[in-house]
Coordinates of C-alpha atoms in Angstrom, one line a residue:
Chain A
X137 CA -61.5 -24.1 -42.3
X138 CA -60.2 -25.6 -45.5
X139 CA -57.2 -27.8 -46.0
X140 CA -54.6 -25.1 -46.7
X141 CA -55.4 -21.6 -45.4
X142 CA -53.3 -18.5 -46.0
X143 CA -54.4 -15.5 -43.9
X144 CA -53.0 -12.1 -44.7
X145 CA -49.7 -13.5 -45.7
X146 CA -47.0 -10.9 -46.4
X147 CA -43.4 -11.2 -47.4
X148 CA -40.9 -8.4 -47.1
X149 CA -37.3 -9.2 -48.0
X150 CA -34.6 -7.8 -45.8
X151 CA -33.7 -5.2 -48.5
X152 CA -37.2 -3.8 -48.2
X153 CA -38.8 -5.4 -51.3
X154 CA -42.3 -6.3 -50.7
X155 CA -42.9 -9.6 -52.6
X156 CA -46.3 -10.6 -51.3
X157 CA -49.0 -8.3 -50.0
X158 CA -51.4 -9.5 -47.4
X159 CA -52.6 -12.4 -49.4
X160 CA -55.4 -14.6 -48.3
X161 CA -56.3 -17.9 -50.0
X162 CA -57.7 -21.3 -49.2
X163 CA -57.2 -24.5 -51.0
X164 CA -59.5 -27.5 -50.5
X165 CA -58.4 -31.0 -50.0
X166 CA -57.6 -32.7 -53.3
X167 CA -57.8 -29.5 -55.2
X168 CA -55.3 -28.5 -58.0
X169 CA -54.5 -24.8 -57.5
X170 CA -52.4 -22.9 -60.0
X171 CA -50.6 -19.6 -59.3
X172 CA -50.1 -17.8 -62.5
X173 CA -48.5 -14.5 -63.2
X174 CA -45.6 -12.8 -64.9
X175 CA -42.1 -13.4 -63.5
X176 CA -41.3 -11.5 -60.4
X177 CA -44.9 -11.3 -59.3
X178 CA -44.4 -13.1 -56.0
X179 CA -46.0 -16.5 -57.0
X180 CA -42.9 -18.5 -56.3
X181 CA -42.3 -16.7 -53.0
X182 CA -45.8 -17.6 -51.9
X183 CA -45.2 -21.2 -52.8
X184 CA -41.9 -21.2 -51.0
X185 CA -43.5 -19.8 -47.9
X186 CA -45.9 -22.7 -47.9
X187 CA -43.0 -25.1 -48.2
X188 CA -41.1 -23.3 -45.4
X189 CA -38.2 -22.3 -47.5
X190 CA -39.0 -18.6 -46.9
X191 CA -39.8 -17.0 -43.6
X192 CA -43.3 -15.4 -43.3
X193 CA -43.0 -11.7 -42.5
X194 CA -46.7 -11.4 -41.4
X195 CA -49.8 -13.5 -41.5
X196 CA -50.6 -17.2 -40.8
X197 CA -50.4 -20.4 -42.9
X198 CA -52.5 -23.3 -41.7
X199 CA -52.2 -26.8 -43.2
X200 CA -54.6 -29.5 -42.2
X201 CA -55.8 -27.5 -39.2
X202 CA -52.3 -26.8 -37.9
X203 CA -50.5 -23.5 -37.8
X204 CA -47.2 -24.1 -39.7
X205 CA -45.6 -20.7 -39.6
X206 CA -42.7 -21.9 -37.4
X207 CA -42.7 -25.5 -38.4
X208 CA -39.4 -26.8 -40.0
X209 CA -39.8 -27.6 -43.7
X210 CA -38.9 -31.2 -43.0
X211 CA -41.8 -31.6 -40.6
X212 CA -44.5 -29.8 -42.7
X213 CA -45.1 -33.0 -44.7
X214 CA -44.9 -31.1 -48.0
X215 CA -43.2 -32.2 -51.2
X216 CA -41.8 -29.9 -53.8
X217 CA -40.8 -30.3 -57.5
X218 CA -38.3 -27.7 -58.4
X219 CA -37.8 -26.0 -61.8
X220 CA -34.4 -27.6 -62.3
X221 CA -35.7 -30.8 -60.5
X222 CA -32.9 -30.6 -57.9
X223 CA -32.3 -34.4 -58.2
X224 CA -29.4 -35.6 -56.0
X225 CA -26.7 -36.1 -58.7
X226 CA -24.6 -38.6 -56.7
X227 CA -27.4 -40.9 -55.9
X228 CA -29.1 -43.3 -58.3
X229 CA -32.8 -43.0 -59.0
X230 CA -33.7 -45.5 -56.3
X231 CA -31.8 -43.6 -53.6
X232 CA -33.2 -40.3 -54.8
X233 CA -36.7 -41.6 -54.1
X234 CA -35.7 -43.4 -50.9
X235 CA -33.7 -40.6 -49.3
X236 CA -36.7 -38.8 -47.7
X237 CA -38.1 -42.1 -46.4
X238 CA -34.8 -43.1 -44.9
X239 CA -34.6 -39.9 -43.0
X240 CA -38.0 -40.7 -41.5
X241 CA -36.6 -43.9 -40.1
X242 CA -38.9 -46.2 -42.2
X243 CA -37.7 -49.8 -42.4
X244 CA -36.0 -51.1 -45.5
X245 CA -38.8 -53.4 -46.8
X246 CA -41.4 -50.7 -46.6
X247 CA -39.1 -48.2 -48.4
X248 CA -38.4 -50.7 -51.1
X249 CA -42.1 -51.4 -51.6
X250 CA -43.0 -47.7 -51.7
X251 CA -40.2 -46.8 -54.1
X252 CA -41.2 -49.6 -56.4
X253 CA -44.9 -48.6 -56.3
X254 CA -44.0 -45.0 -57.1
X255 CA -41.6 -46.1 -59.9
X256 CA -44.3 -48.3 -61.4
X257 CA -46.8 -45.5 -61.3
X258 CA -44.4 -43.1 -63.1
X259 CA -43.0 -45.8 -65.4
X260 CA -39.4 -45.3 -64.2
X261 CA -38.9 -48.9 -62.9
X262 CA -36.3 -49.6 -65.6
X263 CA -34.0 -46.7 -64.5
X264 CA -33.9 -47.2 -60.8
X265 CA -30.2 -48.0 -60.8
X266 CA -29.2 -45.1 -63.1
X267 CA -27.8 -41.8 -62.0
X268 CA -29.7 -38.6 -62.9
X269 CA -27.0 -37.5 -65.3
X270 CA -27.9 -40.6 -67.5
X271 CA -31.6 -39.7 -67.8
X272 CA -33.4 -37.5 -70.4
X273 CA -35.3 -34.4 -69.4
X274 CA -38.6 -36.2 -69.3
X275 CA -37.3 -39.0 -67.2
X276 CA -35.7 -36.6 -64.7
X277 CA -39.0 -34.8 -64.5
X278 CA -40.6 -38.1 -63.6
X279 CA -38.0 -38.9 -61.0
X280 CA -38.6 -35.5 -59.4
X281 CA -42.3 -36.3 -59.3
X282 CA -41.6 -39.7 -57.9
X283 CA -39.6 -38.2 -55.1
X284 CA -42.6 -36.1 -54.2
X285 CA -45.1 -39.0 -54.5
X286 CA -43.2 -41.6 -52.6
X287 CA -43.4 -39.7 -49.3
X288 CA -47.2 -39.5 -49.6
X289 CA -47.2 -35.8 -48.5
X290 CA -50.2 -33.7 -47.5
X291 CA -49.5 -31.3 -50.3
X292 CA -47.5 -31.2 -53.6
X293 CA -45.8 -28.0 -54.6
X294 CA -44.7 -27.5 -58.2
X295 CA -42.4 -24.6 -58.9
X296 CA -42.5 -24.2 -62.7
X297 CA -41.5 -27.8 -63.2
X298 CA -42.2 -27.8 -67.0
X299 CA -40.2 -24.8 -68.1
X300 CA -37.0 -26.8 -68.8
X301 CA -38.7 -29.1 -71.2
X302 CA -39.1 -28.8 -74.9
X303 CA -42.6 -27.8 -76.2
X304 CA -43.8 -31.3 -77.1
X305 CA -42.6 -32.9 -73.9
X306 CA -44.1 -30.1 -71.9
X307 CA -47.6 -30.8 -73.3
X308 CA -47.1 -34.5 -72.6
X309 CA -45.9 -34.0 -69.1
X310 CA -48.6 -31.5 -68.4
X311 CA -51.2 -34.1 -69.2
X312 CA -49.4 -36.7 -67.1
X313 CA -49.2 -34.4 -64.1
X314 CA -52.9 -33.7 -64.3
X315 CA -53.7 -37.4 -64.7
X316 CA -51.4 -38.3 -61.9
X317 CA -52.8 -35.7 -59.6
X318 CA -56.3 -37.0 -60.2
X319 CA -55.2 -40.6 -59.6
X320 CA -53.3 -39.9 -56.4
X321 CA -55.7 -37.2 -55.3
X322 CA -53.2 -35.1 -53.4
X323 CA -53.8 -31.4 -52.9
X324 CA -51.4 -29.5 -55.2
X325 CA -50.2 -26.0 -55.9
X326 CA -48.6 -25.4 -59.2
X327 CA -46.7 -22.2 -60.1
X328 CA -46.3 -21.2 -63.7
X329 CA -46.0 -18.1 -65.9
X330 CA -47.5 -20.0 -68.8
X331 CA -51.2 -19.2 -69.0
X332 CA -52.0 -22.3 -71.2
X333 CA -50.4 -24.5 -68.5
X334 CA -52.4 -22.7 -65.9
X335 CA -55.7 -23.0 -67.8
X336 CA -55.3 -26.7 -68.5
X337 CA -54.1 -27.9 -65.2
X338 CA -56.1 -25.9 -62.7
X339 CA -59.2 -26.7 -60.8
X340 CA -58.9 -23.2 -59.6
X341 CA -56.6 -20.5 -60.7
X342 CA -55.0 -17.5 -58.8
X343 CA -53.8 -14.8 -61.1
X344 CA -51.1 -12.9 -59.3
X345 CA -49.6 -9.5 -60.1
X346 CA -47.2 -7.4 -58.0
X347 CA -47.7 -9.6 -55.0
X348 CA -51.5 -9.4 -55.0
X349 CA -54.0 -12.0 -56.1
X350 CA -55.8 -10.2 -58.8
X351 CA -58.5 -12.8 -59.3
X352 CA -59.3 -16.3 -58.0
X353 CA -61.6 -18.7 -59.7
X354 CA -62.0 -21.6 -62.1
X355 CA -60.1 -21.2 -65.4
X356 CA -63.4 -20.7 -67.3
X357 CA -64.6 -18.1 -64.8
X358 CA -61.4 -16.2 -65.2
X359 CA -61.5 -16.4 -69.0
X360 CA -65.1 -15.4 -69.3
X361 CA -65.2 -12.9 -66.6
X362 CA -61.9 -11.2 -66.0
X363 CA -62.2 -8.7 -63.1
X364 CA -59.3 -6.4 -64.1
X365 CA -57.4 -5.2 -67.0
X366 CA -54.4 -7.2 -65.9
X367 CA -56.2 -10.5 -65.8
X368 CA -58.0 -9.8 -69.1
X369 CA -54.6 -9.2 -70.7
X370 CA -52.8 -12.1 -69.1
X371 CA -55.3 -14.9 -69.7
X372 CA -56.1 -15.8 -73.2
X373 CA -53.9 -16.4 -76.2
X374 CA -53.6 -14.4 -78.4
X375 CA -54.0 -11.5 -76.1
X376 CA -57.2 -9.6 -75.8
X377 CA -57.4 -6.4 -77.9
X378 CA -57.6 -3.2 -75.9
X379 CA -59.0 0.1 -77.2
X380 CA -59.2 3.5 -75.6
X381 CA -62.7 4.8 -75.1
X382 CA -65.1 7.1 -73.2
X383 CA -68.5 6.4 -71.7
X384 CA -71.2 9.1 -71.5
X385 CA -74.9 8.4 -70.9
X386 CA -74.5 4.6 -71.4
X387 CA -72.8 5.2 -74.7
X388 CA -69.3 4.0 -75.3
X389 CA -67.3 5.8 -77.9
X390 CA -64.2 3.9 -78.8
X391 CA -61.6 4.5 -81.5
X392 CA -63.8 4.8 -84.6
X393 CA -67.1 3.3 -83.4
X394 CA -69.8 3.5 -80.8
X395 CA -71.6 1.0 -78.7
X396 CA -75.0 2.1 -77.3
X397 CA -76.9 0.9 -74.2
X398 CA -74.0 -0.6 -72.4
X399 CA -74.7 -2.3 -69.1
X400 CA -72.8 0.1 -66.9
X401 CA -73.4 3.3 -65.0
X402 CA -69.7 4.3 -65.2
X403 CA -68.8 7.6 -66.9
X404 CA -65.4 8.6 -68.0
X405 CA -62.2 7.2 -69.6
X406 CA -62.2 3.5 -70.1
X407 CA -60.4 0.7 -71.9
X408 CA -62.5 -1.6 -74.1
X409 CA -61.3 -5.2 -74.3
X410 CA -62.3 -7.6 -77.1
X411 CA -61.0 -11.1 -77.4
X412 CA -59.8 -12.0 -80.9
X413 CA -62.1 -15.1 -80.9
X414 CA -65.2 -13.1 -80.0
X415 CA -65.3 -11.3 -83.4
X416 CA -67.0 -12.3 -86.6
X417 CA -67.3 -10.8 -90.1
X418 CA -70.6 -9.2 -91.0
X419 CA -72.1 -6.5 -93.1
X420 CA -73.2 -3.8 -90.6
X421 CA -69.9 -3.7 -88.9
X422 CA -68.4 -1.8 -86.0
X423 CA -64.7 -2.4 -86.7
X424 CA -62.8 -2.1 -89.9
X425 CA -59.5 -4.0 -90.0
X426 CA -56.8 -3.7 -92.6
X427 CA -55.0 -7.1 -92.7
X428 CA -51.2 -7.1 -92.3
X429 CA -50.4 -10.7 -91.6
X430 CA -52.2 -14.0 -91.4
X431 CA -50.9 -16.8 -89.3
X432 CA -52.4 -20.1 -90.3
X433 CA -52.5 -22.6 -87.4
X434 CA -54.5 -25.1 -89.4
X435 CA -57.6 -25.2 -87.2
X436 CA -57.6 -21.4 -86.8
X437 CA -56.3 -18.4 -88.6
X438 CA -54.8 -15.5 -86.6
X439 CA -55.3 -12.3 -88.5
X440 CA -53.2 -9.3 -87.5
X441 CA -53.9 -5.9 -88.8
X442 CA -54.6 -2.3 -88.1
X443 CA -57.6 -0.1 -87.4
X444 CA -58.2 3.2 -89.1
X445 CA -56.1 5.0 -86.5
X446 CA -53.1 2.6 -87.0
X447 CA -53.9 0.7 -83.8
X448 CA -52.8 -3.0 -83.9
X449 CA -55.6 -5.4 -83.7
X450 CA -56.0 -9.2 -83.8
X451 CA -58.9 -11.4 -85.1
X452 CA -59.2 -15.1 -84.8
X453 CA -61.3 -17.0 -87.4
X454 CA -61.8 -20.6 -88.3
X455 CA -59.0 -22.1 -90.4
X456 CA -61.2 -22.8 -93.4
X457 CA -61.7 -19.1 -94.2
X458 CA -59.2 -17.6 -96.7
X459 CA -58.1 -14.1 -95.9
X460 CA -55.9 -12.1 -98.2
X461 CA -53.2 -9.8 -97.0
X462 CA -54.0 -6.1 -97.4
X463 CA -57.7 -6.9 -97.6
X464 CA -60.2 -5.0 -95.5
X465 CA -62.4 -6.9 -93.1
X466 CA -65.6 -5.6 -91.4
X467 CA -65.9 -7.2 -88.0
X468 CA -68.6 -7.3 -85.3
X469 CA -68.5 -8.3 -81.7
X470 CA -70.3 -11.6 -81.1
X471 CA -73.0 -11.7 -78.5
X472 CA -71.9 -8.5 -76.9
X473 CA -68.8 -10.2 -75.5
X474 CA -66.8 -7.2 -74.7
X475 CA -65.2 -6.0 -71.5
X476 CA -65.0 -2.5 -70.2
X477 CA -62.3 -1.4 -67.6
X478 CA -61.9 1.8 -65.7
X479 CA -58.8 3.3 -67.3
X480 CA -57.4 4.7 -64.0
X481 CA -57.9 1.7 -61.7
X482 CA -58.0 -1.1 -64.1
X483 CA -61.2 -2.5 -62.5
X484 CA -64.0 -4.0 -64.7
X485 CA -67.0 -1.8 -64.9
X486 CA -69.5 -3.8 -67.0
Chain B
X244 CA -4.6 -42.6 -90.6
X245 CA -2.2 -40.0 -91.8
X246 CA 0.1 -38.5 -89.2
X247 CA 0.3 -34.7 -89.4
X248 CA 3.7 -33.0 -88.8
X249 CA 2.1 -30.9 -86.1
X250 CA 1.2 -34.1 -84.2
X251 CA 4.8 -35.4 -84.5
X252 CA 6.1 -32.1 -83.1
X253 CA 3.6 -32.3 -80.3
X254 CA 4.7 -35.8 -79.5
X255 CA 8.3 -34.9 -79.5
X256 CA 7.7 -32.1 -77.0
X257 CA 5.7 -34.4 -74.8
X258 CA 8.3 -37.1 -74.9
X259 CA 11.0 -34.6 -74.0
X260 CA 8.9 -33.5 -71.1
X261 CA 8.5 -37.1 -69.9
X262 CA 12.3 -37.7 -70.2
X263 CA 13.0 -34.6 -68.2
X264 CA 10.8 -36.0 -65.4
X265 CA 11.8 -39.6 -65.5
X266 CA 15.6 -39.6 -66.3
X267 CA 16.8 -38.2 -63.0
X268 CA 14.7 -40.7 -61.1
X269 CA 16.0 -43.5 -63.2
X270 CA 19.6 -42.4 -62.7
X271 CA 19.0 -42.3 -59.0
X272 CA 17.5 -45.7 -59.0
X273 CA 20.2 -47.3 -61.2
X274 CA 22.9 -45.7 -59.2
X275 CA 21.4 -47.0 -56.0
X276 CA 22.1 -50.6 -57.2
X277 CA 25.9 -50.3 -57.4
X278 CA 28.4 -50.1 -54.7
X279 CA 29.6 -46.7 -53.5
X280 CA 33.1 -47.2 -54.8
X281 CA 32.0 -47.7 -58.3
X282 CA 29.9 -44.5 -58.2
X283 CA 32.7 -42.5 -56.7
X284 CA 35.2 -43.7 -59.3
X285 CA 33.0 -44.0 -62.4
X286 CA 30.2 -41.5 -61.8
X287 CA 26.5 -42.1 -61.9
X288 CA 25.1 -45.1 -63.7
X289 CA 22.4 -45.7 -66.2
X290 CA 22.2 -49.5 -65.8
X291 CA 21.2 -51.7 -62.9
X292 CA 24.1 -53.1 -60.8
X293 CA 24.3 -56.1 -58.5
X294 CA 24.2 -54.4 -55.1
X295 CA 20.4 -53.5 -55.1
X296 CA 19.3 -55.8 -52.3
X297 CA 22.3 -55.1 -50.1
X298 CA 22.0 -51.3 -50.4
X299 CA 18.3 -51.2 -49.7
X300 CA 18.6 -53.6 -46.8
X301 CA 21.3 -51.6 -45.2
X302 CA 19.5 -48.3 -45.6
X303 CA 16.3 -49.6 -44.1
X304 CA 17.7 -51.5 -41.2
X305 CA 21.0 -50.0 -40.2
X306 CA 20.7 -48.3 -36.9
X307 CA 21.9 -44.7 -36.8
X308 CA 21.7 -41.5 -34.9
X309 CA 23.5 -40.6 -31.8
X310 CA 21.9 -43.4 -29.8
X311 CA 22.5 -45.9 -32.7
X312 CA 18.8 -46.9 -32.3
X313 CA 16.7 -45.2 -35.0
X314 CA 16.4 -46.9 -38.4
X315 CA 15.3 -45.5 -41.7
X316 CA 12.2 -47.8 -41.5
X317 CA 11.2 -46.1 -38.3
X318 CA 11.6 -42.7 -39.9
X319 CA 9.4 -43.8 -42.8
X320 CA 6.7 -44.8 -40.4
X321 CA 7.0 -41.5 -38.6
X322 CA 6.7 -39.5 -41.7
X323 CA 3.8 -41.5 -42.9
X324 CA 1.9 -41.0 -39.7
X325 CA 2.7 -37.3 -39.7
X326 CA 1.7 -36.8 -43.3
X327 CA -1.4 -38.9 -43.0
X328 CA -2.5 -37.1 -39.9
X329 CA -1.9 -33.7 -41.4
X330 CA -3.7 -34.5 -44.7
X331 CA -6.7 -36.2 -43.0
X332 CA -7.3 -33.5 -40.4
X333 CA -6.6 -30.7 -42.9
X334 CA -9.3 -32.0 -45.3
X335 CA -11.8 -32.6 -42.5
X336 CA -11.3 -29.2 -40.9
X337 CA -11.2 -27.3 -44.1
X338 CA -14.4 -29.0 -45.5
X339 CA -16.3 -28.3 -42.3
X340 CA -15.2 -24.7 -41.9
X341 CA -16.1 -24.1 -45.6
X342 CA -19.5 -25.7 -44.9
X343 CA -20.0 -23.3 -42.0
X344 CA -18.9 -20.3 -44.1
X345 CA -21.1 -21.0 -47.0
X346 CA -24.3 -22.4 -45.5
X347 CA -24.6 -20.6 -42.2
X348 CA -25.1 -17.1 -43.3
X349 CA -24.1 -15.4 -40.1
X350 CA -23.1 -11.8 -40.3
X351 CA -19.4 -12.2 -39.8
X352 CA -19.0 -15.0 -42.4
X353 CA -17.2 -12.8 -44.9
X354 CA -14.8 -11.1 -42.5
X355 CA -14.0 -14.5 -40.9
X356 CA -13.4 -16.0 -44.4
X357 CA -10.9 -13.2 -45.1
X358 CA -9.3 -13.7 -41.7
X359 CA -8.7 -17.3 -42.6
X360 CA -7.5 -16.4 -46.0
X361 CA -5.0 -13.9 -44.6
X362 CA -3.3 -16.7 -42.6
X363 CA -1.8 -17.7 -46.0
X364 CA 0.5 -14.8 -45.5
X365 CA 1.8 -16.2 -42.2
X366 CA 3.2 -19.7 -42.9
X367 CA 4.5 -21.9 -40.1
X368 CA 8.1 -20.7 -40.7
X369 CA 7.1 -17.1 -39.9
X370 CA 5.4 -18.0 -36.6
X371 CA 7.7 -20.8 -35.7
X372 CA 8.7 -19.4 -32.3
X373 CA 5.2 -18.7 -30.9
X374 CA 4.1 -22.1 -32.3
X375 CA 7.0 -23.9 -30.6
X376 CA 6.3 -22.0 -27.4
X377 CA 2.6 -23.1 -27.4
X378 CA 3.3 -26.7 -28.3
X379 CA 6.1 -27.0 -25.7
X380 CA 4.0 -25.4 -23.0
X381 CA 1.3 -27.9 -23.8
X382 CA 3.9 -30.6 -23.3
X383 CA 3.5 -31.9 -26.8
X384 CA 7.2 -31.9 -27.9
X385 CA 8.4 -35.3 -29.0
X386 CA 4.9 -36.6 -29.8
X387 CA 2.9 -37.2 -33.0
X388 CA 0.2 -34.8 -31.7
X389 CA 2.9 -32.1 -31.6
X390 CA 4.1 -32.9 -35.0
X391 CA 0.6 -32.8 -36.6
X392 CA -1.6 -30.4 -34.7
X393 CA 0.1 -27.0 -35.5
X394 CA -0.1 -27.8 -39.2
X395 CA -3.8 -28.9 -39.6
X396 CA -5.4 -25.5 -40.3
X397 CA -5.4 -24.8 -43.9
X398 CA -6.6 -21.6 -45.6
X399 CA -5.9 -23.0 -49.1
X400 CA -8.1 -26.0 -48.7
X401 CA -10.8 -24.0 -47.0
X402 CA -10.8 -21.6 -49.9
X403 CA -11.1 -24.4 -52.5
X404 CA -13.9 -26.1 -50.6
X405 CA -15.7 -22.8 -50.2
X406 CA -15.5 -22.1 -53.9
X407 CA -16.8 -25.6 -54.7
X408 CA -19.7 -25.5 -52.2
X409 CA -20.8 -22.2 -53.7
X410 CA -21.3 -23.9 -57.1
X411 CA -23.8 -26.3 -55.6
X412 CA -27.3 -25.1 -56.4
X413 CA -29.5 -23.9 -53.6
X414 CA -32.3 -26.1 -54.7
X415 CA -30.3 -29.1 -53.7
X416 CA -30.2 -27.9 -50.1
X417 CA -33.9 -26.9 -50.2
X418 CA -34.9 -30.3 -51.6
X419 CA -32.8 -32.1 -49.0
X420 CA -34.4 -30.0 -46.3
X421 CA -37.9 -31.0 -47.5
X422 CA -36.7 -34.6 -47.5
X423 CA -35.8 -34.2 -43.8
X424 CA -32.1 -33.8 -44.0
X425 CA -30.6 -31.9 -41.1
X426 CA -27.4 -29.8 -41.1
X427 CA -25.2 -32.8 -40.4
X428 CA -26.8 -35.2 -42.8
X429 CA -26.7 -32.6 -45.6
X430 CA -22.9 -32.4 -45.1
X431 CA -22.4 -36.2 -44.9
X432 CA -25.0 -37.3 -47.5
X433 CA -24.5 -34.5 -50.0
X434 CA -21.4 -32.3 -49.7
X435 CA -19.0 -35.1 -48.9
X436 CA -19.9 -37.4 -51.8
X437 CA -20.3 -34.5 -54.2
X438 CA -16.8 -33.2 -53.4
X439 CA -15.0 -36.5 -53.2
X440 CA -12.8 -35.7 -56.2
X441 CA -12.0 -32.4 -54.5
X442 CA -11.3 -34.3 -51.2
X443 CA -8.9 -36.7 -53.1
X444 CA -7.1 -33.8 -54.7
X445 CA -6.7 -31.9 -51.4
X446 CA -5.6 -35.0 -49.6
X447 CA -2.8 -35.6 -52.1
X448 CA -1.6 -32.0 -51.9
X449 CA -1.7 -32.0 -48.1
X450 CA -0.1 -35.4 -47.8
X451 CA 2.9 -34.2 -49.9
X452 CA 2.9 -31.0 -47.9
X453 CA 3.0 -32.9 -44.6
X454 CA 5.5 -35.5 -45.8
X455 CA 8.0 -32.8 -46.9
X456 CA 7.9 -30.8 -43.7
X457 CA 11.5 -30.3 -42.5
X458 CA 11.8 -27.3 -40.2
X459 CA 8.9 -28.1 -37.9
X460 CA 9.9 -31.7 -37.1
X461 CA 13.5 -30.6 -36.7
X462 CA 12.6 -28.1 -34.0
X463 CA 9.9 -30.2 -32.4
X464 CA 11.8 -33.4 -31.9
X465 CA 14.7 -34.1 -29.7
X466 CA 14.0 -37.8 -29.3
X467 CA 15.3 -39.8 -32.3
X468 CA 12.3 -42.1 -32.3
X469 CA 10.3 -39.2 -33.8
X470 CA 12.7 -38.3 -36.6
X471 CA 11.2 -38.1 -40.1
X472 CA 12.4 -39.1 -43.5
X473 CA 13.3 -35.5 -44.6
X474 CA 15.4 -35.0 -41.4
X475 CA 17.0 -38.4 -42.2
X476 CA 18.0 -37.2 -45.6
X477 CA 20.0 -34.4 -44.1
X478 CA 21.6 -36.8 -41.6
X479 CA 22.6 -39.3 -44.3
X480 CA 24.2 -36.5 -46.3
X481 CA 26.1 -34.9 -43.5
X482 CA 27.2 -38.0 -41.6
X483 CA 30.8 -37.8 -40.6
X484 CA 33.0 -40.5 -41.9
X485 CA 36.2 -40.7 -40.0
X486 CA 39.4 -42.2 -41.1
X487 CA 39.3 -44.2 -44.3
X488 CA 35.5 -44.6 -44.6
X489 CA 34.1 -43.4 -48.0
X490 CA 30.9 -41.4 -48.4
X491 CA 28.1 -43.9 -48.9
X492 CA 26.8 -42.5 -52.2
X493 CA 24.9 -45.6 -53.3
X494 CA 23.0 -45.8 -50.0
X495 CA 22.1 -42.1 -50.4
X496 CA 20.5 -42.9 -53.7
X497 CA 18.7 -45.8 -52.2
X498 CA 17.4 -43.6 -49.5
X499 CA 16.2 -41.0 -52.0
X500 CA 14.3 -43.6 -54.0
X501 CA 12.7 -45.0 -50.9
X502 CA 11.6 -41.6 -49.6
X503 CA 9.7 -41.0 -52.9
X504 CA 7.6 -44.1 -52.5
X505 CA 4.9 -43.1 -50.0
X506 CA 3.8 -39.9 -51.8
X507 CA 3.8 -41.8 -55.1
X508 CA 1.7 -44.5 -53.6
X509 CA -0.8 -42.0 -52.3
X510 CA -1.1 -40.3 -55.8
X511 CA -1.4 -43.7 -57.6
X512 CA -4.1 -44.9 -55.2
X513 CA -6.2 -41.7 -55.3
X514 CA -5.8 -41.2 -59.0
X515 CA -8.7 -43.6 -59.5
X516 CA -11.0 -41.1 -57.9
X517 CA -9.6 -38.3 -59.9
X518 CA -10.2 -40.1 -63.2
X519 CA -13.7 -41.2 -62.1
X520 CA -14.6 -37.6 -61.3
X521 CA -13.4 -36.5 -64.7
X522 CA -15.3 -39.1 -66.6
X523 CA -18.7 -38.8 -64.8
X524 CA -19.9 -35.3 -64.8
X525 CA -22.2 -35.5 -61.9
X526 CA -23.5 -32.0 -61.8

C-alpha cells in the first residue's frame, strides 16, 4: 500500500450532484501529485475530502496505513494552503504560524524554534511581527506556506494557491514551491486549472474531468501519449488541432488529405489530433494553411490560419522564421506524431 | 490653500449641528452652578456661578426617599451595575447565539433565527406583566439579578453578530480546523477578536439601553436601595415642597449633568476601539 490511497472514492452532494465518481488513486511518499482539470471538474472536492473538509459519500481514504474517513481534520496531520490563503487577519505572522502548534500543546521554546526555522526557510523572518494586511501578495503566499510547513505534516494540500498572484509572481512562486517541496520532501497534492503549472510542478499528474480521472501519469507521458480526446485538448498550449476524419482499411481520410497505413484497426468516424509544434513546412505536403495571424513570442511564432474548408488551425514554428500574413503554407506532420480518437467515445485508437 | 465657498457652507452647517448638541448641555451645566433662587428669578444661565461644589455635594450625598436613606450616589451605583450587567450579558449571549446560528447548520437554524428576530416586536413594555410574574415567582424582586436578567436577550445584537459572522470567509474556519481549533477555540481565538469593534459598538448601545431603563426598575423595586438614576430623576422633579420651600432647580440641573456622565464615559473609553477598527482594515 502506498502512502496515500484513495479507493473508489465518490462524492455526492445533498442536492444530488455527483462531484467525484468512484475515483481510485495512490500517491507515494514524497511525491508531488497535481490534479488538473477545468473548473467544476471535482478536483477541489477530491482534495477537500483528503483534508477532511468534505464528507466522503462512498469509498475509503488511507493515509500512512491508517483509514482516515472518519478522522477529524485536525487529527489527520494534513496542512492545506488555500486559494485566498485564509491567513488569520487579526494575528501577526508569528502567531499565524504558531497557532497550529499551540493547539497541539507544544511548549513555547519549541514553537519559537520551529517558527523561526520555517520563517528562515521561506525568507519571511523580517515580517514576523506584521499583520497579514500589511504584506504583499507574494509574502502572504509565503506565510500561508509557512503555516503548512511549520507543523511538519504528513501531506501538503494546495488548493489553487497561485491563482491570486500576477503572472510574473506566479511563475516565481511556482518555482519556489517546487524547490521547497524537493527540499522538505513532503508528499504534496496540488490542485490547479492551469496546465502549465500542472506540467511544471508535477511528478505525476491526474487529469480530471467531470469527476473522473481521465489519465494519470508523468507530465511527459500525458503530453506524448494522451489517452483521450479531453486530455489531448486540455494539456498543451496552444491547444492541439482537431480535424474530423474517417478510417477505412487503415486509411484515414481527414479534411482535405489522407494518411495511409495507420497503426490502428479501428474503422469509422474519428477525430484526428495534431499538436501545433509537431508540424513542419515541406514540399510534398499534407496540409495547406492560409495564414490569418502571426503571434511572435520571440523564441517561437504561433501561426493561426484556416484550412481549405475554413477550419481554424494553428502551427508553431521557430521564432527566426518570417511568415507573412495571407501567405499559404504547406505543412507536414513530423515523425507521424498524430493522435486518432474515436469520435463517439473520445478514446484514443492509435 | 484656497478655501472654497462650498467648504465654508459645509463648516457652517457642521458648526450649527455641534451647537445644537452642545448648547443645551452647557446651559444645564452652567445653571447647575448657581443657587436655585437666582435661576427661579433670572432664568437659566450661560455662565458658571459660585454654587457648583455645594450643589453637587448636596445632590450626591443628601439622603432622600421615604426612608431618608437612599442617596443619589447609591442610585448611580445601582444604575451602573444594572447597565453594565445588561450590556455585558447581552453581548455575550448574542454573540454566542449568533455563532450557533451561523456555524452549526442544523435544520431549524433559519426558523429559530426568525423566531428570535420576531421578539423585536415584543419589547419588555408589552410583556411586562408576565415578566413581572415570572421574576416575582422566582423571588428575584428587589435584586440586581431581577433588574438585569429579563433584559439580557437581544434580537438586535444577535442579528448584527449573525450578519457579521456571515461575512467571515469559510476558508478561515477550515484553516483553523486543520490547525486543530475546536468549536470553542474558534469562537474565542477568531470570532471574538475579529468582531471586537462590533462588540464595542454593541456594548455602548446596550449600556445606554440598560442605563435608561425606567419602567422595569420602577415595577421591580420596592426597596429604595435598588432605585436607579432614571427613577431618581422622576423623584427629584416631583418631590413635594411644603410650606415656603422653593423648587430646587439648581440641584435638578446638577443631577441631570451627573446622570449623563456614566454613558459618556463608556462611549469615550470604547471609542478607542472604534477608531482602531476603522483605521486598520483587518479583513
